[in-house]
Amino acid sequence: MAPLLKVDGIKTEFKTEKGTVTSVDNVSFELNEGETICLVGESGCGKSVTSLSIMQLLERNGKVSQGSIEFEQTNLLDLTEAEMRKIRGNRISMIFQEPMTSLNPVLTIGDQLTESIRLHMGYGKKQAKAYAVEMLNKVGIPRAEEIFGDYPHRLSGGMRQRVMIAMALSCKPKLLIADEPTTALDVTIQAQILKLMKELREESKTAIILITHDLGVVAEMADKVAVMYAGQIVEETDVYTLFDEPKHPYTLGLMKSIPHITNPDDTRLDSIPGSVPSLYNMPKGCRFYDRCPFAMEKCRTDQPELKPMKDKKPHSIRCFLYDEAIDGSRETLNKEVRT
Ligand code: SF4
């Protein structure tokens, strides 16, 4: 069966005053119905631009210049804006990092919620209102009936975020793209939202692309994970393999920067030294070269490709260590992550 979504070798570029920059470089992944992929990495690694490329919501100076994005076997890049508008908010919904991006400041919360429910689900006015209030309750909005008549500016940032989540989930999309959906919310509400997303996945077989830097959320939600660095996927595998056998030096660095329940309270967490290279000045060789504790001379001059590992699990890595490493050096890497 064809996957619900097949992102194949996309390259997303932006024209700027200083020249053309590539934010997403040859990114590919597939997603089946009811499956969740988490895109993980630091700010500016291309996670959000990947999702905006799928939604066709790039800034005017941005463009997907290569590759294809097949959703339900249609290449979204071939659709007109009018055709895309019919898919957005209906077959594909997105929860943005910044709620005001998708809430209209001059319409009440109720008008905005019921408009999309009536349009996409065919409900009458009364039924749409009842369903909207039910959704507001589900995302933990207190006094949902009152909030229904309020304008977005009267709500706190966290409340607006929850309204937007209610809006995105209400039409039971086939694909939900959630960009750091719970970052601004406290842990209780965060748990509630993640539970709602799981319910949606089970009831409606919704596939989810979840963008997050929180590895706790990844462990809870993901079926598979793509770790991104400087616009490229550097490691992709299922969630169990990622946590049990992370391989790419960047993934190892991320793992070492999270607290473990078994660590004593005074354990110092490591951070990855250095910073992500500038889009205007990408290194010729491996993009992680300047920060990599295992860098070799070849890494400075040649670009590693994303290649499948030889083991049985689907596991791809972009690193020369796994082209050339003997078992001993893999052992060293694995020891590194445990200490
Ligand atoms: Fe490090 Fe080289 Fe692997 Fe890049 S290719 S991650 S520099 S070892």
Short mmCIF file of C-alpha atoms and ligand atoms in Angstrom, two decimals:
data_model
loop_
_atom_site.label_atom_id
_atom_site.label_comp_id
_atom_site.label_asym_id
_atom_site.label_seq_id
_atom_site.Cartn_x
_atom_site.Cartn_y
_atom_site.Cartn_z
CA MET A 1 0.00 0.00 0.00
CA ALA A 2 1.28 3.48 -0.85
CA PRO A 3 2.22 5.60 2.19
CA LEU A 4 -0.12 8.44 3.16
CA LEU A 5 2.74 10.90 2.78
CA LYS A 6 5.94 10.51 0.80
CA VAL A 7 8.41 13.37 1.02
CA ASP A 8 11.04 12.62 -1.58
CA GLY A 9 14.32 14.53 -1.82
CA ILE A 10 12.95 18.02 -1.17
CA LYS A 11 15.18 21.04 -1.30
CA THR A 12 13.76 24.32 0.02
CA GLU A 13 15.51 27.55 -0.84
CA PHE A 14 15.02 31.20 0.11
CA LYS A 15 16.13 34.19 -1.93
CA THR A 16 17.65 36.78 0.37
CA GLU A 17 19.56 40.03 -0.14
CA LYS A 18 22.78 38.13 0.52
CA GLY A 19 21.98 35.39 -2.00
CA THR A 20 20.03 32.13 -2.14
CA VAL A 21 20.16 29.93 0.94
CA THR A 22 19.14 26.28 1.23
CA SER A 23 17.22 25.60 4.45
CA VAL A 24 16.18 22.04 3.68
CA ASP A 25 18.53 19.88 1.63
CA ASN A 26 17.45 16.58 0.11
CA VAL A 27 15.04 15.56 2.87
CA SER A 28 13.02 12.34 2.39
CA PHE A 29 10.70 10.36 4.65
CA GLU A 30 7.45 8.41 4.50
CA LEU A 31 4.50 8.24 6.80
CA ASN A 32 1.64 5.71 6.90
CA GLU A 33 -1.86 6.21 8.28
CA GLY A 34 -1.86 6.41 12.06
CA GLU A 35 1.94 6.69 12.25
CA THR A 36 3.90 9.43 14.05
CA ILE A 37 7.27 10.75 12.99
CA CYS A 38 9.12 13.18 15.22
CA LEU A 39 11.50 15.67 13.62
CA VAL A 40 14.18 16.49 16.17
CA GLY A 41 17.05 18.99 16.19
CA GLU A 42 18.19 22.45 17.26
CA SER A 43 16.55 25.71 16.11
CA GLY A 44 17.29 26.47 12.49
CA CYS A 45 17.93 22.82 11.51
CA GLY A 46 15.12 22.83 8.95
CA LYS A 47 12.33 21.09 10.92
CA SER A 48 9.82 23.94 10.65
CA VAL A 49 10.74 24.75 7.04
CA THR A 50 10.16 21.07 6.16
CA SER A 51 6.64 21.25 7.57
CA LEU A 52 5.89 24.63 5.95
CA SER A 53 7.11 23.12 2.65
CA ILE A 54 4.55 20.31 3.03
CA MET A 55 1.78 22.81 3.86
CA GLN A 56 2.92 25.08 0.98
CA LEU A 57 3.02 27.96 3.44
CA LEU A 58 6.54 29.23 2.80
CA GLU A 59 7.28 32.95 2.83
CA ARG A 60 7.08 34.55 -0.63
CA ASN A 61 10.86 34.36 -1.05
CA GLY A 62 10.87 30.61 -0.36
CA LYS A 63 10.39 27.75 -2.78
CA VAL A 64 10.69 23.96 -2.91
CA SER A 65 13.09 23.76 -5.83
CA GLN A 66 13.58 19.98 -5.99
CA GLY A 67 11.81 16.77 -5.04
CA SER A 68 8.16 15.87 -4.51
CA ILE A 69 5.64 15.76 -1.66
CA GLU A 70 3.04 13.08 -2.37
CA PHE A 71 0.02 13.14 -0.09
CA GLU A 72 -2.66 10.53 -0.83
CA GLN A 73 -0.70 9.95 -4.05
CA THR A 74 -0.99 13.55 -5.27
CA ASN A 75 2.12 15.69 -5.54
CA LEU A 76 1.21 18.74 -3.46
CA LEU A 77 3.80 20.74 -5.38
CA ASP A 78 1.64 20.44 -8.52
CA LEU A 79 -1.48 21.92 -6.88
CA THR A 80 -2.69 25.50 -7.23
CA GLU A 81 -3.12 27.67 -4.13
CA ALA A 82 -6.92 27.24 -4.40
CA GLU A 83 -6.52 23.43 -4.43
CA MET A 84 -4.13 23.57 -1.47
CA ARG A 85 -6.60 25.70 0.50
CA LYS A 86 -9.17 22.89 0.26
CA ILE A 87 -6.67 20.43 1.75
CA ARG A 88 -5.37 22.69 4.54
CA GLY A 89 -7.47 22.61 7.72
CA ASN A 90 -9.33 19.61 6.35
CA ARG A 91 -7.11 16.70 5.16
CA ILE A 92 -3.96 18.31 6.61
CA SER A 93 -3.97 20.51 9.72
CA MET A 94 -1.11 22.32 11.33
CA ILE A 95 -0.52 23.55 14.85
CA PHE A 96 1.93 26.46 14.70
CA GLN A 97 4.45 27.51 17.32
CA GLU A 98 2.91 30.97 17.41
CA PRO A 99 -0.88 30.80 17.82
CA MET A 100 -1.59 34.32 16.49
CA THR A 101 -0.30 33.12 13.08
CA SER A 102 -3.47 31.17 12.53
CA LEU A 103 -6.06 32.98 14.67
CA ASN A 104 -7.90 35.89 13.12
CA PRO A 105 -7.81 38.80 15.61
CA VAL A 106 -11.13 40.30 14.44
CA LEU A 107 -13.24 37.13 14.73
CA THR A 108 -14.39 35.50 17.96
CA ILE A 109 -12.97 32.12 18.96
CA GLY A 110 -16.41 30.59 18.39
CA ASP A 111 -16.77 32.05 14.88
CA GLN A 112 -13.36 30.74 13.88
CA LEU A 113 -13.92 27.28 15.29
CA THR A 114 -17.44 26.81 13.91
CA GLU A 115 -16.54 28.23 10.51
CA SER A 116 -13.97 25.50 9.93
CA ILE A 117 -16.16 22.78 11.53
CA ARG A 118 -19.16 23.71 9.34
CA LEU A 119 -17.04 23.98 6.21
CA HIS A 120 -15.15 20.73 6.62
CA MET A 121 -17.58 18.54 8.57
CA GLY A 122 -20.91 19.74 7.17
CA TYR A 123 -22.45 20.43 10.62
CA GLY A 124 -25.35 22.86 11.13
CA LYS A 125 -24.89 25.97 13.30
CA LYS A 126 -26.14 24.44 16.58
CA GLN A 127 -24.29 21.16 16.15
CA ALA A 128 -21.08 23.01 15.20
CA LYS A 129 -21.30 25.16 18.35
CA ALA A 130 -21.86 22.13 20.60
CA TYR A 131 -18.89 20.33 18.99
CA ALA A 132 -16.67 23.45 19.24
CA VAL A 133 -17.43 23.81 22.97
CA GLU A 134 -16.74 20.10 23.44
CA MET A 135 -13.34 20.53 21.71
CA LEU A 136 -12.51 23.58 23.87
CA ASN A 137 -13.30 21.50 26.95
CA LYS A 138 -11.14 18.65 25.65
CA VAL A 139 -8.07 20.89 25.31
CA GLY A 140 -8.52 22.04 28.90
CA ILE A 141 -10.05 25.50 28.34
CA PRO A 142 -11.96 26.53 31.47
CA ARG A 143 -15.40 28.23 31.00
CA ALA A 144 -15.46 27.04 27.38
CA GLU A 145 -18.97 28.50 26.74
CA GLU A 146 -17.76 32.00 27.76
CA ILE A 147 -14.46 31.77 25.85
CA PHE A 148 -16.47 30.81 22.75
CA GLY A 149 -17.63 34.46 22.42
CA ASP A 150 -14.22 36.04 23.19
CA TYR A 151 -11.68 37.52 20.79
CA PRO A 152 -8.15 36.00 20.66
CA HIS A 153 -6.45 39.06 22.23
CA ARG A 154 -8.45 38.53 25.44
CA LEU A 155 -6.80 35.14 26.00
CA SER A 156 -3.35 34.32 27.37
CA GLY A 157 -0.72 32.80 25.03
CA GLY A 158 -1.27 29.32 26.50
CA MET A 159 -5.06 29.59 26.03
CA ARG A 160 -4.65 30.74 22.43
CA GLN A 161 -2.36 27.79 21.82
CA ARG A 162 -5.03 25.43 23.14
CA VAL A 163 -7.71 27.08 20.96
CA MET A 164 -5.51 26.52 17.94
CA ILE A 165 -4.98 22.89 18.91
CA ALA A 166 -8.78 22.48 19.27
CA MET A 167 -9.19 23.97 15.80
CA ALA A 168 -6.55 21.71 14.25
CA LEU A 169 -7.94 18.53 15.83
CA SER A 170 -11.64 19.28 15.35
CA CYS A 171 -11.78 18.28 11.67
CA LYS A 172 -10.04 14.95 12.30
CA PRO A 173 -7.37 15.52 9.65
CA LYS A 174 -5.60 12.63 7.87
CA LEU A 175 -2.28 14.36 8.59
CA LEU A 176 -1.55 16.61 11.55
CA ILE A 177 1.63 18.67 11.59
CA ALA A 178 2.40 19.97 15.06
CA ASP A 179 5.32 22.39 15.44
CA GLU A 180 6.43 22.45 19.10
CA PRO A 181 2.72 22.31 20.08
CA THR A 182 3.16 22.12 23.82
CA THR A 183 6.30 24.18 24.47
CA ALA A 184 4.38 27.14 25.92
CA LEU A 185 2.08 25.00 28.06
CA ASP A 186 2.50 23.74 31.61
CA VAL A 187 3.13 20.03 32.10
CA THR A 188 -0.45 19.10 33.07
CA ILE A 189 -1.93 20.72 29.96
CA GLN A 190 0.95 19.31 27.89
CA ALA A 191 0.05 15.77 29.02
CA GLN A 192 -3.62 16.46 28.19
CA ILE A 193 -2.75 17.66 24.66
CA LEU A 194 -0.47 14.70 23.96
CA LYS A 195 -3.26 12.38 25.12
CA LEU A 196 -5.70 14.10 22.75
CA MET A 197 -3.29 13.68 19.86
CA LYS A 198 -2.93 9.98 20.68
CA GLU A 199 -6.73 9.58 20.77
CA LEU A 200 -7.02 11.28 17.39
CA ARG A 201 -4.37 8.93 16.01
CA GLU A 202 -6.26 5.89 17.30
CA GLU A 203 -9.81 7.00 16.40
CA SER A 204 -9.18 8.61 13.01
CA LYS A 205 -5.91 6.92 11.98
CA THR A 206 -4.40 10.41 11.73
CA ALA A 207 -0.71 10.45 10.84
CA ILE A 208 1.33 12.99 12.81
CA ILE A 209 4.50 14.93 12.07
CA LEU A 210 5.61 16.22 15.44
CA ILE A 211 8.36 18.78 15.60
CA THR A 212 9.98 18.95 18.98
CA HIS A 213 13.27 19.40 20.78
CA ASP A 214 11.88 17.56 23.82
CA LEU A 215 13.15 13.97 23.78
CA GLY A 216 10.63 13.08 26.52
CA VAL A 217 7.82 13.95 24.08
CA VAL A 218 9.61 11.93 21.38
CA ALA A 219 9.75 8.86 23.64
CA GLU A 220 6.06 9.19 24.41
CA MET A 221 4.71 9.92 20.95
CA ALA A 222 7.00 8.74 18.14
CA ASP A 223 6.91 5.59 16.04
CA LYS A 224 9.92 6.81 14.13
CA VAL A 225 12.32 9.71 14.44
CA ALA A 226 14.31 11.82 11.98
CA VAL A 227 17.15 13.76 13.61
CA MET A 228 17.92 16.88 11.57
CA TYR A 229 21.07 18.98 11.52
CA ALA A 230 21.76 22.04 9.35
CA GLY A 231 18.97 21.27 6.88
CA GLN A 232 19.63 17.55 6.48
CA ILE A 233 18.43 14.34 8.10
CA VAL A 234 21.47 12.85 9.86
CA GLU A 235 19.79 9.82 11.44
CA GLU A 236 16.43 8.15 10.92
CA THR A 237 15.07 5.08 12.64
CA ASP A 238 12.29 3.75 14.88
CA VAL A 239 11.95 5.28 18.32
CA TYR A 240 13.23 2.20 20.21
CA THR A 241 16.42 1.98 18.13
CA LEU A 242 17.01 5.70 18.50
CA PHE A 243 16.99 5.52 22.29
CA ASP A 244 18.69 2.09 22.57
CA GLU A 245 21.33 2.43 19.87
CA PRO A 246 21.79 6.04 18.77
CA LYS A 247 24.62 6.17 16.27
CA HIS A 248 25.23 9.60 14.74
CA PRO A 249 27.61 11.75 16.85
CA TYR A 250 25.00 14.56 16.87
CA THR A 251 22.29 12.22 18.17
CA LEU A 252 24.73 10.98 20.81
CA GLY A 253 25.29 14.59 21.86
CA LEU A 254 21.54 15.19 22.14
CA MET A 255 21.12 12.05 24.25
CA LYS A 256 23.86 13.13 26.62
CA SER A 257 22.16 16.48 27.16
CA ILE A 258 19.01 14.98 28.72
CA PRO A 259 18.68 13.91 32.35
CA HIS A 260 18.30 10.17 33.05
CA ILE A 261 16.12 8.93 35.87
CA THR A 262 18.97 6.71 37.10
CA ASN A 263 21.49 9.58 37.28
CA PRO A 264 22.32 11.02 40.71
CA ASP A 265 20.83 14.52 41.30
CA ASP A 266 24.22 16.23 40.97
CA THR A 267 25.05 14.73 37.53
CA ARG A 268 26.24 17.45 35.14
CA LEU A 269 24.47 17.39 31.79
CA ASP A 270 26.59 17.86 28.70
CA SER A 271 25.81 20.34 25.98
CA ILE A 272 27.13 20.11 22.44
CA PRO A 273 29.91 22.71 22.11
CA GLY A 274 29.83 25.19 19.23
CA SER A 275 26.86 26.19 17.10
CA VAL A 276 25.04 25.21 13.92
CA PRO A 277 26.84 26.52 10.78
CA SER A 278 25.38 29.57 9.04
CA LEU A 279 23.11 28.96 6.05
CA TYR A 280 25.27 31.47 4.19
CA ASN A 281 28.44 29.58 4.88
CA MET A 282 27.83 25.84 4.91
CA PRO A 283 30.99 23.75 5.30
CA LYS A 284 32.14 21.87 2.23
CA GLY A 285 32.32 18.54 4.05
CA CYS A 286 30.21 17.19 6.90
CA ARG A 287 28.05 19.94 8.39
CA PHE A 288 28.72 18.65 11.92
CA TYR A 289 32.52 18.68 11.43
CA ASP A 290 33.29 21.66 13.70
CA ARG A 291 31.40 20.16 16.64
CA CYS A 292 32.09 16.48 16.17
CA PRO A 293 34.36 14.69 18.69
CA PHE A 294 34.99 11.91 16.16
CA ALA A 295 35.79 14.07 13.11
CA MET A 296 38.38 12.73 10.66
CA GLU A 297 40.25 14.54 7.89
CA LYS A 298 37.88 13.17 5.25
CA CYS A 299 34.93 14.77 7.10
CA ARG A 300 36.36 18.25 6.41
CA THR A 301 36.41 17.82 2.65
CA ASP A 302 33.68 15.29 1.74
CA GLN A 303 29.95 15.27 2.40
CA PRO A 304 28.63 12.05 3.93
CA GLU A 305 25.43 10.62 2.44
CA LEU A 306 22.45 9.31 4.38
CA LYS A 307 22.88 5.53 4.11
CA PRO A 308 20.96 2.56 5.53
CA MET A 309 22.80 0.53 8.17
CA LYS A 310 23.36 -3.10 7.38
CA ASP A 311 21.36 -4.35 10.38
CA LYS A 312 17.80 -5.55 9.85
CA LYS A 313 16.05 -2.52 11.35
CA PRO A 314 15.33 0.48 9.17
CA HIS A 315 18.13 2.72 10.37
CA SER A 316 19.89 5.33 8.23
CA ILE A 317 22.90 7.42 9.21
CA ARG A 318 24.80 10.27 7.56
CA CYS A 319 28.32 9.73 8.92
CA PHE A 320 31.60 8.35 7.57
CA LEU A 321 32.19 6.47 10.83
CA TYR A 322 29.64 3.92 9.71
CA ASP A 323 31.20 3.56 6.28
CA GLU A 324 34.54 2.76 7.73
CA ALA A 325 34.27 2.06 11.44
CA ILE A 326 35.29 -1.25 12.82
CA ASP A 327 33.13 -2.71 15.56
CA GLY A 328 35.53 -1.38 18.18
CA SER A 329 34.84 2.25 17.37
CA ARG A 330 31.09 1.66 17.41
CA GLU A 331 31.57 0.20 20.87
CA THR A 332 33.42 3.38 21.87
CA LEU A 333 30.55 5.49 20.57
CA ASN A 334 27.97 3.46 22.46
CA LYS A 335 30.03 3.67 25.63
CA GLU A 336 30.19 7.45 25.19
CA VAL A 337 26.42 7.76 25.31
CA ARG A 338 26.13 5.61 28.43
CA THR A 339 28.60 7.66 30.47
FE1 SF4 B 1 31.58 13.44 12.69
FE2 SF4 B 1 32.78 12.85 10.39
FE3 SF4 B 1 30.57 11.58 11.11
FE4 SF4 B 1 30.48 14.14 10.37
S1 SF4 B 1 31.05 12.38 9.09
S2 SF4 B 1 29.47 13.24 12.09
S3 SF4 B 1 32.40 14.90 11.24
S4 SF4 B 1 32.56 11.52 12.15
#
